XYZ file of N, CA and C in Angstrom:
750
model
N 15.503 25.433 11.731
C 14.249 24.059 11.626
C 15.204 23.231 10.417
N 15.831 23.779 9.469
C 16.862 22.758 8.814
C 17.414 22.037 9.557
N 18.725 23.286 10.388
C 19.973 21.946 11.067
C 19.394 21.062 12.113
N 17.642 21.282 12.737
C 17.528 20.544 13.620
C 16.482 19.125 12.973
N 16.128 19.102 11.839
C 15.626 18.185 10.961
C 16.416 17.150 10.582
N 17.873 17.872 9.987
C 19.273 17.439 9.310
C 19.697 16.641 10.519
N 19.745 17.503 11.643
C 20.765 16.793 13.027
C 20.076 15.560 13.265
N 18.526 15.357 12.862
C 17.733 13.988 13.404
C 18.022 13.108 12.330
N 18.467 13.062 11.118
C 19.048 12.699 9.732
C 17.859 12.427 8.951
N 17.366 13.895 8.611
C 16.965 14.029 7.680
C 16.985 13.992 6.621
N 17.606 12.916 5.395
C 17.680 13.509 3.799
C 17.589 14.735 3.664
N 16.024 15.227 3.467
C 15.344 16.008 2.773
C 14.867 17.360 3.424
N 15.229 17.199 4.033
C 15.286 18.703 5.420
C 14.609 19.734 4.863
N 15.076 20.184 4.101
C 14.897 21.316 3.441
C 13.173 21.219 3.247
N 12.901 20.547 2.094
C 11.317 19.863 1.811
C 10.838 19.615 2.434
N 11.321 19.347 3.518
C 10.485 18.667 4.886
C 10.090 19.762 4.981
N 11.203 20.757 5.688
C 10.711 22.428 6.488
C 9.789 22.447 5.515
N 9.491 22.749 3.790
C 8.241 23.267 3.890
C 7.317 22.559 3.920
N 7.119 21.156 3.680
C 5.735 20.695 4.232
C 5.738 20.844 5.130
N 6.132 20.990 6.421
C 5.781 21.543 7.902
C 5.407 23.071 8.176
N 6.017 24.003 7.433
C 5.494 25.028 7.520
C 3.664 25.242 6.112
N 4.063 24.708 5.506
C 2.423 24.679 4.711
C 1.291 24.104 5.901
N 1.860 23.052 6.559
C 0.528 22.454 6.636
C 0.384 23.028 8.451
N 1.541 23.505 8.872
C 1.101 24.165 10.627
C -0.089 26.004 10.524
N -0.630 25.220 11.228
C -1.564 26.923 11.272
C -0.944 27.770 11.993
N -0.336 27.700 12.976
C 0.614 29.108 13.680
C 1.809 28.514 13.965
N 3.058 29.184 15.197
C 4.512 29.298 14.796
C 3.869 27.898 16.321
N 3.287 27.596 17.065
C 3.105 26.635 17.977
C 2.890 25.686 17.526
N 2.250 25.336 16.433
C 2.061 24.309 15.964
C 3.057 23.495 14.726
N 3.940 24.196 14.235
C 5.188 24.614 14.024
C 6.122 23.704 14.782
N 6.192 24.171 15.916
C 7.219 23.995 16.179
C 7.095 21.985 16.871
N 5.648 22.054 17.414
C 5.112 20.349 17.954
C 5.808 19.912 16.608
N 5.389 20.332 15.524
C 5.625 18.881 14.503
C 6.871 19.036 14.505
N 7.703 20.014 13.905
C 9.336 20.093 14.552
C 9.509 18.686 15.341
N 9.245 19.095 16.158
C 9.435 18.320 17.642
C 9.217 16.314 16.923
N 8.196 16.590 16.740
C 7.527 15.215 16.386
C 8.274 14.499 15.371
N 8.554 15.488 14.253
C 9.397 14.870 13.224
C 10.593 14.322 13.665
N 11.565 15.535 14.769
C 12.789 15.359 14.866
C 12.620 14.239 15.868
N 11.513 13.941 16.491
C 11.518 12.233 17.279
C 11.522 10.978 16.435
N 11.499 11.324 15.743
C 11.371 10.223 14.179
C 9.448 10.190 13.819
N 8.550 10.272 14.345
C 7.220 10.224 13.641
C 7.245 10.530 12.044
N 6.917 9.962 11.023
C 7.097 10.090 9.694
C 6.255 11.184 9.510
N 6.872 11.996 8.588
C 5.946 13.096 8.414
C 4.363 12.690 7.926
N 4.530 12.082 6.840
C 3.321 11.847 6.708
C 2.145 11.769 7.620
N 2.678 11.084 8.549
C 1.795 11.296 10.022
C 1.675 12.671 10.449
N 2.720 13.261 10.212
C 2.430 14.346 11.302
C 1.622 15.771 10.483
N 2.171 15.494 9.048
C 1.000 17.076 7.994
C -0.095 15.987 7.682
N -0.564 14.772 7.869
C -1.935 13.989 7.122
C -2.016 13.674 6.200
N -0.969 13.541 5.284
C -0.971 13.540 4.324
C 0.196 12.370 3.280
N 0.327 11.678 2.651
C 1.129 11.095 1.532
C 1.359 11.539 0.133
N 1.828 11.524 -0.614
C 1.959 12.065 -2.330
C 1.908 10.846 -2.596
N 1.273 9.951 -3.626
C 0.898 8.999 -4.028
C 0.841 9.229 -5.386
N 1.794 9.114 -5.964
C 1.250 9.070 -7.688
C 0.346 10.152 -8.248
N 0.943 11.340 -7.801
C 0.443 12.383 -7.601
C -0.720 12.805 -7.207
N -1.245 12.036 -5.574
C -2.841 12.014 -5.367
C -1.823 12.694 -4.029
N -2.946 13.255 -3.207
C -2.520 13.573 -1.577
C -3.247 12.370 -1.219
N -2.953 11.588 -0.333
C -3.274 10.612 0.015
C -3.920 11.112 1.743
N -4.575 11.067 2.061
C -5.399 11.322 3.631
C -4.793 10.192 4.845
N -4.124 10.089 5.256
C -3.206 9.242 6.413
C -3.798 10.198 7.897
N -3.847 8.734 8.629
C -3.436 9.504 10.054
C -2.608 8.113 10.937
N -1.979 8.642 11.869
C -0.858 8.013 12.992
C -1.278 6.646 12.893
N 0.198 5.654 12.456
C -0.379 4.633 13.309
C -1.181 3.529 11.846
N -1.039 4.231 10.889
C -1.938 3.728 9.412
C -0.089 3.433 8.267
N 0.009 2.344 7.600
C 1.243 2.310 6.817
C 1.186 3.757 5.863
N 2.154 3.761 5.988
C 2.784 4.999 4.709
C 3.254 4.523 3.339
N 1.590 4.770 2.098
C 2.181 4.420 0.856
C 3.994 4.665 0.378
N 4.311 3.309 -0.105
C 5.837 3.627 -0.580
C 5.692 4.127 -2.110
N 6.986 4.938 -2.505
C 6.239 5.427 -3.991
C 7.202 3.937 -4.906
N 7.586 2.910 -4.585
C 7.593 1.927 -5.012
C 6.484 1.362 -5.630
N 5.973 1.672 -4.894
C 4.777 1.158 -5.141
C 3.991 1.459 -6.384
N 4.059 2.699 -6.742
C 3.630 3.294 -7.612
C 3.575 1.956 -9.281
N 4.771 1.976 -8.852
C 4.719 0.632 -10.159
C 4.159 -0.366 -9.760
N 3.566 -0.612 -8.840
C 2.032 -1.841 -9.070
C 1.078 -1.245 -9.597
N 0.714 -0.127 -9.050
C -0.736 0.773 -10.058
C -0.251 1.370 -11.061
N 0.875 1.255 -11.722
C 1.294 1.436 -13.149
C 0.473 0.020 -13.992
N 1.102 -0.765 -13.353
C 0.443 -2.453 -14.186
C -0.829 -2.976 -13.731
N -1.254 -1.949 -12.821
C -2.862 -2.604 -12.714
C -3.497 -1.427 -13.401
N -3.446 -0.710 -13.773
C -4.105 0.494 -15.431
C -3.841 -0.136 -16.239
N -2.730 -0.952 -16.731
C -2.141 -1.762 -17.990
C -3.781 -2.424 -18.143
N -4.109 -3.216 -16.924
C -4.927 -4.566 -16.878
C -7.120 -3.642 -16.666
N -6.782 -2.394 -15.906
C -8.072 -2.061 -15.602
C -8.956 -0.977 -17.228
N -10.406 -1.543 -17.188
C -10.785 -0.922 -18.490
C -12.517 -0.570 -17.713
N -13.147 0.383 -18.167
C -13.930 0.727 -18.087
C -15.282 -0.500 -17.649
N -16.207 0.024 -16.373
C -16.507 -1.305 -15.780
C -15.918 -2.227 -14.857
N -14.637 -2.093 -15.189
C -13.902 -3.308 -14.173
C -14.098 -2.968 -12.613
N -14.033 -4.195 -12.305
C -14.529 -4.215 -10.664
C -12.901 -4.494 -10.137
N -12.443 -3.464 -9.117
C -11.030 -3.464 -8.740
C -11.321 -3.254 -7.367
N -10.429 -4.714 -6.394
C -10.223 -4.542 -5.056
C -9.359 -4.160 -4.850
N -8.300 -3.727 -3.395
C -7.595 -3.421 -2.956
C -7.966 -3.861 -1.301
N -6.849 -5.410 -1.249
C -6.877 -6.139 -0.562
C -5.573 -5.897 0.590
N -5.843 -5.897 1.913
C -5.209 -5.208 2.847
C -4.985 -3.673 2.224
N -5.287 -3.500 2.382
C -5.198 -1.612 1.881
C -4.644 -0.966 2.147
N -4.580 -0.588 3.435
C -4.221 0.314 4.491
C -5.108 2.349 3.974
N -4.318 2.695 3.861
C -4.554 4.470 3.136
C -5.682 4.066 1.902
N -5.841 2.730 1.290
C -6.922 2.959 0.479
C -6.181 3.512 -0.905
N -4.754 3.783 -0.604
C -3.923 4.666 -1.657
C -3.640 3.750 -2.805
N -3.790 2.614 -3.056
C -3.968 1.624 -4.263
C -5.172 2.057 -5.414
N -6.134 1.761 -4.242
C -7.083 1.611 -5.164
C -7.741 3.573 -5.436
N -7.226 4.453 -5.152
C -7.539 5.540 -5.056
C -6.816 6.001 -5.919
N -5.390 5.273 -6.496
C -4.455 5.766 -7.490
C -5.028 5.341 -8.783
N -5.328 3.965 -8.314
C -6.344 3.405 -9.680
C -7.753 4.035 -10.657
N -7.996 4.085 -9.694
C -9.285 5.245 -9.813
C -9.017 6.409 -10.541
N -7.942 7.055 -10.131
C -7.432 8.250 -10.608
C -6.869 7.669 -12.173
N -6.742 6.756 -12.415
C -6.465 6.781 -13.827
C -7.556 6.229 -14.707
N -8.303 5.661 -14.197
C -9.766 4.886 -14.449
C -10.727 5.164 -13.610
N -11.520 6.235 -13.742
C -12.268 6.498 -12.752
C -13.540 5.635 -13.302
N -13.766 5.110 -14.439
C -15.579 4.565 -14.546
C -14.805 2.816 -13.731
N -15.273 2.592 -13.198
C -15.216 1.455 -12.152
C -15.607 1.164 -10.431
N -15.914 -0.076 -10.632
C -15.853 -0.163 -9.035
C -15.096 -0.914 -8.357
N -14.871 -0.026 -7.373
C -14.526 0.508 -6.112
C -14.329 -0.685 -5.081
N -14.264 -1.644 -4.648
C -13.264 -1.543 -3.032
C -12.597 -1.865 -2.429
N -12.231 -1.717 -1.135
C -11.030 -1.704 -0.553
C -11.153 -2.603 1.059
N -10.024 -2.950 1.340
C -10.593 -4.038 2.361
C -8.983 -4.087 3.134
N -9.433 -3.882 4.808
C -8.476 -4.310 5.837
C -8.657 -4.971 7.040
N -7.695 -5.760 7.567
C -7.993 -6.107 9.010
C -8.133 -4.557 10.070
N -7.775 -3.648 9.550
C -6.919 -2.663 10.972
C -7.900 -2.244 11.376
N -8.563 -1.567 12.181
C -9.889 -0.678 12.333
C -9.805 1.105 11.541
N -7.709 1.149 12.398
C -7.249 2.283 11.758
C -6.866 2.638 10.182
N -6.915 1.867 9.590
C -6.652 1.236 8.332
C -8.131 2.211 7.643
N -8.750 1.282 8.161
C -10.004 0.997 7.701
C -10.535 2.198 7.504
N -10.851 2.837 9.188
C -11.470 4.434 9.174
C -10.888 5.143 8.274
N -9.280 5.255 8.530
C -8.634 5.744 6.789
C -8.655 6.130 5.525
N -8.712 5.034 5.241
C -9.491 4.382 3.864
C -10.584 4.912 3.271
N -11.355 4.846 4.267
C -12.816 5.833 4.271
C -12.598 7.011 3.643
N -12.160 7.447 4.535
C -11.796 9.218 4.218
C -11.420 9.187 2.614
N -10.823 8.480 2.322
C -10.459 8.324 1.063
C -11.044 8.009 -0.547
N -11.296 6.504 0.183
C -12.098 6.026 -0.572
C -13.688 5.904 -0.970
N -14.110 6.844 -0.257
C -16.122 6.185 0.116
C -16.539 8.238 -0.939
N -15.327 8.931 -0.510
C -15.813 10.084 -1.160
C -15.270 10.082 -3.066
N -14.864 8.391 -3.401
C -14.533 8.586 -5.112
C -15.784 7.533 -5.348
N -17.193 7.383 -4.187
C -17.515 5.952 -5.164
C -17.769 4.418 -4.387
N -16.246 4.672 -3.983
C -15.882 3.109 -3.212
C -16.460 2.465 -2.013
N -16.451 2.013 -1.994
C -16.979 0.779 -1.139
C -15.220 0.316 0.248
N -15.418 0.283 1.586
C -14.338 -0.048 2.405
C -15.234 -1.082 3.068
N -14.660 -2.270 3.913
C -15.184 -3.253 4.628
C -13.934 -3.825 5.676
N -14.231 -4.112 6.266
C -13.336 -4.993 7.436
C -13.487 -6.096 8.091
N -11.858 -6.291 7.882
C -11.830 -7.538 7.948
C -10.860 -8.409 7.294
N -10.829 -10.027 7.447
C -9.253 -10.654 7.493
C -9.461 -11.363 6.250
N -8.385 -10.810 5.315
C -8.230 -10.586 4.054
C -9.839 -10.941 3.245
N -10.021 -12.255 2.489
C -11.440 -12.363 1.515
C -12.809 -11.871 2.201
N -12.603 -12.474 3.640
C -13.637 -12.762 4.623
C -13.821 -11.178 4.579
N -13.394 -10.184 4.468
C -13.947 -9.062 4.825
C -14.498 -8.305 3.522
N -14.750 -9.389 2.186
C -15.395 -9.098 1.377
C -16.605 -9.569 0.648
N -17.865 -8.941 0.150
C -19.321 -9.120 -0.065
C -18.973 -10.208 -1.082
N -19.696 -11.507 -0.022
C -20.041 -12.571 -0.870
C -19.963 -12.766 -2.584
N -20.953 -11.920 -2.776
C -21.564 -11.848 -4.595
C -20.438 -11.488 -5.114
N -19.042 -10.448 -4.496
C -17.680 -10.372 -5.353
C -16.886 -11.189 -5.755
N -17.715 -12.628 -5.217
C -16.691 -13.677 -6.008
C -17.080 -14.013 -7.334
N -15.738 -14.311 -7.729
C -15.704 -14.870 -9.134
C -15.827 -13.700 -10.387
N -15.833 -12.166 -9.702
C -16.085 -11.242 -10.274
C -15.137 -9.875 -10.047
N -14.017 -10.534 -9.344
C -13.235 -9.299 -9.359
C -12.126 -9.209 -10.692
N -11.884 -8.695 -11.600
C -11.368 -8.370 -12.678
C -9.709 -7.149 -12.196
N -9.095 -6.951 -11.399
C -8.058 -6.968 -10.935
C -8.157 -6.664 -9.367
N -7.009 -7.394 -8.640
C -6.714 -7.530 -7.571
C -5.961 -7.083 -7.334
N -5.876 -6.284 -6.823
C -4.181 -5.965 -6.287
C -4.211 -5.986 -4.283
N -3.368 -6.415 -4.013
C -3.064 -7.789 -2.863
C -1.140 -7.132 -2.389
N -1.194 -5.653 -1.875
C 0.055 -5.292 -1.393
C 0.034 -5.310 0.216
N 0.336 -7.433 0.666
C 0.811 -7.581 1.578
C 2.398 -7.587 1.912
N 2.361 -7.901 3.156
C 3.393 -7.430 4.407
C 4.106 -8.604 3.467
N 5.752 -8.370 3.081
C 6.471 -9.380 2.534
C 8.332 -9.088 3.430
N 8.058 -8.162 4.515
C 9.355 -8.501 5.267
C 9.583 -9.715 5.686
N 10.926 -10.195 5.910
C 10.431 -11.440 6.802
C 10.642 -11.468 8.386
N 10.017 -11.607 9.729
C 10.361 -11.646 10.653
C 11.738 -11.352 11.323
N 12.019 -11.738 10.227
C 13.675 -11.902 11.233
C 14.407 -10.850 10.463
N 13.625 -10.034 9.722
C 14.889 -8.605 9.229
C 13.748 -7.622 10.027
N 13.249 -7.834 10.464
C 12.041 -6.569 11.065
C 12.949 -5.733 12.104
N 13.842 -6.447 12.728
C 15.017 -4.752 13.553
C 15.533 -4.395 12.352
N 15.776 -4.536 11.479
C 16.517 -3.762 10.326
C 16.135 -2.770 9.718
N 14.540 -2.348 9.705
C 13.971 -1.749 8.940
C 14.041 -0.507 9.413
N 13.828 1.196 8.680
C 14.284 2.059 9.552
C 13.355 2.580 10.836
N 13.722 2.888 11.436
C 13.104 3.452 12.453
C 11.486 3.859 11.900
N 11.385 4.881 11.535
C 9.965 5.409 10.743
C 8.902 4.239 10.999
N 9.331 2.861 10.149
C 8.440 1.956 9.492
C 8.334 1.220 11.480
N 9.744 1.098 11.981
C 9.578 -0.111 12.678
C 9.243 0.224 14.346
N 9.158 1.529 14.414
C 8.558 2.624 15.695
C 7.221 2.751 15.764
N 7.064 3.253 14.102
C 5.545 3.964 14.155
C 4.052 3.091 12.667
N 4.236 2.060 12.445
C 3.676 1.474 11.177
C 3.824 0.523 12.108
N 1.968 -0.008 12.052
C 1.823 -1.848 12.543
C 2.773 -2.572 12.110
N 2.877 -3.425 13.073
C 4.354 -4.522 12.440
C 3.226 -5.503 11.505
N 1.912 -5.790 12.021
C 1.283 -6.334 10.548
C 1.142 -5.779 9.402
N 1.449 -4.625 9.468
C 1.558 -4.001 7.719
C 3.258 -4.879 7.106
N 4.065 -5.076 8.393
C 5.219 -5.377 7.673
C 6.109 -6.113 8.119
N 5.203 -7.220 8.763
C 5.501 -8.616 9.038
C 5.116 -10.090 7.812
N 5.800 -10.155 6.801
C 5.705 -10.863 5.717
C 5.863 -12.856 6.438
N 6.074 -12.915 7.493
C 6.624 -14.129 8.337
C 7.606 -15.080 8.068
N 7.918 -16.069 7.872
C 9.144 -16.779 8.110
C 10.349 -16.372 6.596
N 9.264 -16.007 5.521
C 10.630 -15.731 4.248
C 9.416 -14.655 3.800
N 8.138 -13.584 4.392
C 8.145 -13.049 3.726
C 6.594 -13.243 2.966
N 6.575 -14.730 2.888
C 5.450 -14.869 2.045
C 4.196 -15.590 2.764
N 4.055 -15.233 3.833
C 3.141 -16.631 4.428
C 1.450 -15.464 3.998
N 1.813 -14.339 4.346
C 0.601 -13.388 3.908
C 0.016 -14.004 2.429
N 0.943 -13.636 1.827
C 0.599 -13.739 -0.034
C 0.108 -15.358 0.092
N 0.435 -16.461 0.385
C -0.278 -17.527 0.377
C -1.397 -17.897 0.696
N -1.777 -17.085 1.548
C -3.238 -16.848 2.176
C -4.185 -16.282 0.544
N -3.724 -15.486 0.474
C -3.943 -14.414 -0.814
C -4.298 -14.930 -1.879
N -2.995 -15.678 -2.280
C -2.970 -16.317 -3.675
C -3.777 -17.681 -3.727
N -4.248 -18.472 -2.744
C -4.536 -19.408 -2.248
C -6.351 -19.547 -2.952
N -6.493 -18.122 -2.802
C -8.119 -17.972 -2.784
C -8.024 -17.275 -3.770
N -7.193 -16.779 -4.504
C -7.750 -15.827 -5.783
C -8.595 -16.563 -7.305
N -7.912 -17.826 -7.403
C -8.685 -18.113 -8.746
C -10.466 -18.074 -8.787
N -11.213 -18.306 -7.630
C -12.085 -18.255 -6.548
C -12.388 -16.449 -6.844
N -11.950 -16.298 -6.054
C -12.795 -14.596 -6.691
C -12.206 -13.560 -7.744
N -11.434 -13.948 -8.437
C -11.409 -13.198 -9.919
C -12.401 -13.313 -11.064
N -12.937 -13.213 -11.567
C -13.171 -12.840 -13.005
C -12.187 -13.851 -13.811
N -13.313 -14.416 -15.014
C -12.296 -15.407 -15.731
C -12.105 -14.034 -16.803
N -10.279 -14.334 -17.111
C -9.573 -12.942 -17.424
C -8.738 -12.277 -16.409
N -9.656 -12.364 -15.465
C -9.062 -11.397 -14.063
C -7.185 -11.776 -13.441
N -7.009 -10.548 -13.174
C -5.770 -10.341 -12.385
C -5.469 -10.135 -11.605
N -4.684 -10.742 -10.407
C -4.154 -10.252 -8.891
C -2.978 -10.169 -9.091
N -2.221 -8.938 -8.987
C -1.179 -8.216 -8.423
C -0.690 -7.827 -6.936
N 0.555 -8.595 -6.698
C 1.345 -8.129 -5.742
C 2.623 -7.661 -5.823
N 3.174 -6.937 -4.412
C 4.801 -6.162 -4.578
C 5.414 -7.544 -3.943
N 6.721 -7.808 -4.070
C 7.191 -8.612 -3.351
C 9.025 -8.248 -3.682
N 9.902 -8.689 -2.748
C 11.373 -8.155 -3.033
C 11.894 -8.955 -4.433
N 12.731 -8.739 -5.402
C 13.154 -9.401 -6.585
C 13.743 -10.533 -5.968
N 14.401 -10.908 -4.732
C 14.930 -12.668 -4.598
C 13.701 -13.566 -4.713
N 12.392 -12.767 -3.801
C 11.194 -13.689 -3.688
C 10.402 -13.922 -4.956
N 10.491 -13.173 -6.154
C 9.866 -13.135 -6.982
C 9.183 -14.624 -7.003
N 10.347 -15.287 -7.868
C 9.999 -16.244 -8.589
C 9.734 -17.371 -7.891
N 9.643 -17.376 -6.035
C 9.079 -18.211 -5.254
C 7.231 -17.540 -5.336
N 7.378 -16.526 -5.223
C 5.637 -16.103 -5.535
C 5.247 -16.052 -6.749
N 5.913 -16.078 -7.963
C 5.268 -16.473 -9.195
C 4.940 -18.267 -9.055
N 5.664 -18.636 -8.583
C 4.813 -20.706 -8.389
C 4.416 -20.778 -7.196
N 3.958 -19.523 -6.353
C 2.397 -19.868 -5.370
C 1.786 -19.122 -6.997
N 1.535 -18.460 -7.091
C 0.548 -18.220 -8.269
C 0.059 -19.353 -8.732
N 1.069 -20.076 -9.570
C 1.066 -21.159 -10.460
C 0.235 -22.029 -9.342
N 0.790 -22.429 -8.309
C 0.306 -23.929 -7.723
C -1.372 -23.285 -7.654
N -1.748 -22.024 -7.546
C -3.628 -21.621 -7.134
C -3.882 -21.937 -8.621
N -3.133 -22.193 -10.093
C -4.507 -21.644 -10.696
C -3.994 -20.662 -11.507
N -2.828 -19.643 -11.349
C -2.965 -18.858 -12.054
C -1.782 -18.251 -13.500
N -1.868 -17.707 -14.263
C -0.613 -18.008 -14.914
C -0.015 -16.492 -14.452
N 1.280 -16.507 -14.144
C 2.162 -15.499 -13.632
C 3.101 -15.132 -14.711
N 3.718 -13.841 -14.059
C 4.706 -13.058 -14.578
C 5.090 -12.173 -13.954
N 6.397 -11.927 -13.659
C 7.040 -10.651 -12.891
C 7.502 -9.294 -14.026
N 7.145 -8.056 -13.588
C 7.643 -6.682 -14.216
C 8.288 -6.405 -13.052
N 9.421 -5.339 -13.201
C 10.345 -4.477 -12.846
C 10.287 -2.735 -13.229
N 10.275 -2.343 -12.473
C 10.756 -1.103 -12.364
C 11.882 -0.610 -11.612
N 13.086 -0.099 -12.325
C 14.572 -0.168 -12.506
C 14.696 1.283 -11.573
N 14.227 2.498 -12.061
C 13.490 3.782 -11.400
C 13.472 3.701 -10.102
N 12.034 2.817 -9.598
C 11.111 3.029 -8.560
C 12.027 1.723 -7.699
N 13.253 0.978 -8.490
C 12.981 -0.628 -7.431
C 12.222 -1.286 -6.939
N 11.078 -1.458 -7.899
C 9.980 -2.347 -7.549
C 10.033 -3.448 -8.293
N 9.493 -3.982 -8.024
C 8.786 -5.491 -8.243
C 8.140 -6.260 -7.992
N 6.938 -6.153 -9.402
C 5.736 -6.811 -8.932
C 5.338 -8.224 -9.480
N 4.482 -8.953 -8.878
C 3.889 -10.198 -9.449
C 2.525 -10.186 -9.649
N 2.519 -10.976 -11.143
C 1.182 -10.574 -11.670
C 1.097 -11.761 -11.719
N -0.550 -12.441 -11.512
C -1.073 -13.624 -11.954
C -2.401 -13.889 -12.663
N -2.632 -14.363 -13.513
C -4.144 -14.279 -14.861
C -4.515 -15.429 -14.612
N -6.016 -15.349 -14.376
C -6.963 -16.281 -14.241
C -6.925 -16.799 -16.282
N -6.897 -17.619 -16.628
C -6.860 -18.257 -18.020
C -7.673 -18.655 -18.323
């Protein structure tokens, strides 16, 4: 099994073999799982979950796999989240970010929203057992109007890969995750522009929006937040190779 996985290009073949063995109910299912992995299906889709911030996030095929680098965004959000905070995970995918913030600060009101019905169904499995709410729709249109002007922490890990760079992504992402979760338009910031444009209206006074970008995109993203009336700052994690752009409504 390890040899087959390694030959298919799995860098952590031994670890993946252990995950598959633990997830399989019998030898036949294990063999099928190995076939799927060798064919390029993300291991998270095969075993049905992703490890994120030390949590097991349930994951369905066709739903964006949360990246380890995004744990930096969660860490930044937790510094801004307090008991009673209203937290929104916009473009939530599986709901991993909101779930991770809730794990660090359970005394919050949590909403998660996404346009993709597959993502919404998956997020409901992760978010609703915590008492959170999951809605479907395009960006802010998915949120209850009563949240306008009340959001304390707005997490929005929007797609930020420039369109012409999509063909160069790893096959796991390019072939098995929805293009809408990856493609950020010509410069990778088209969806962020839409989110930034509405952030001031939806945030509470003192509320904060957080998003993930590349290091090169960060100054442009910060300028977008400034144009929207927010005070921006940029943080990075060398360990996770991650960049977060954070804007506060003063």
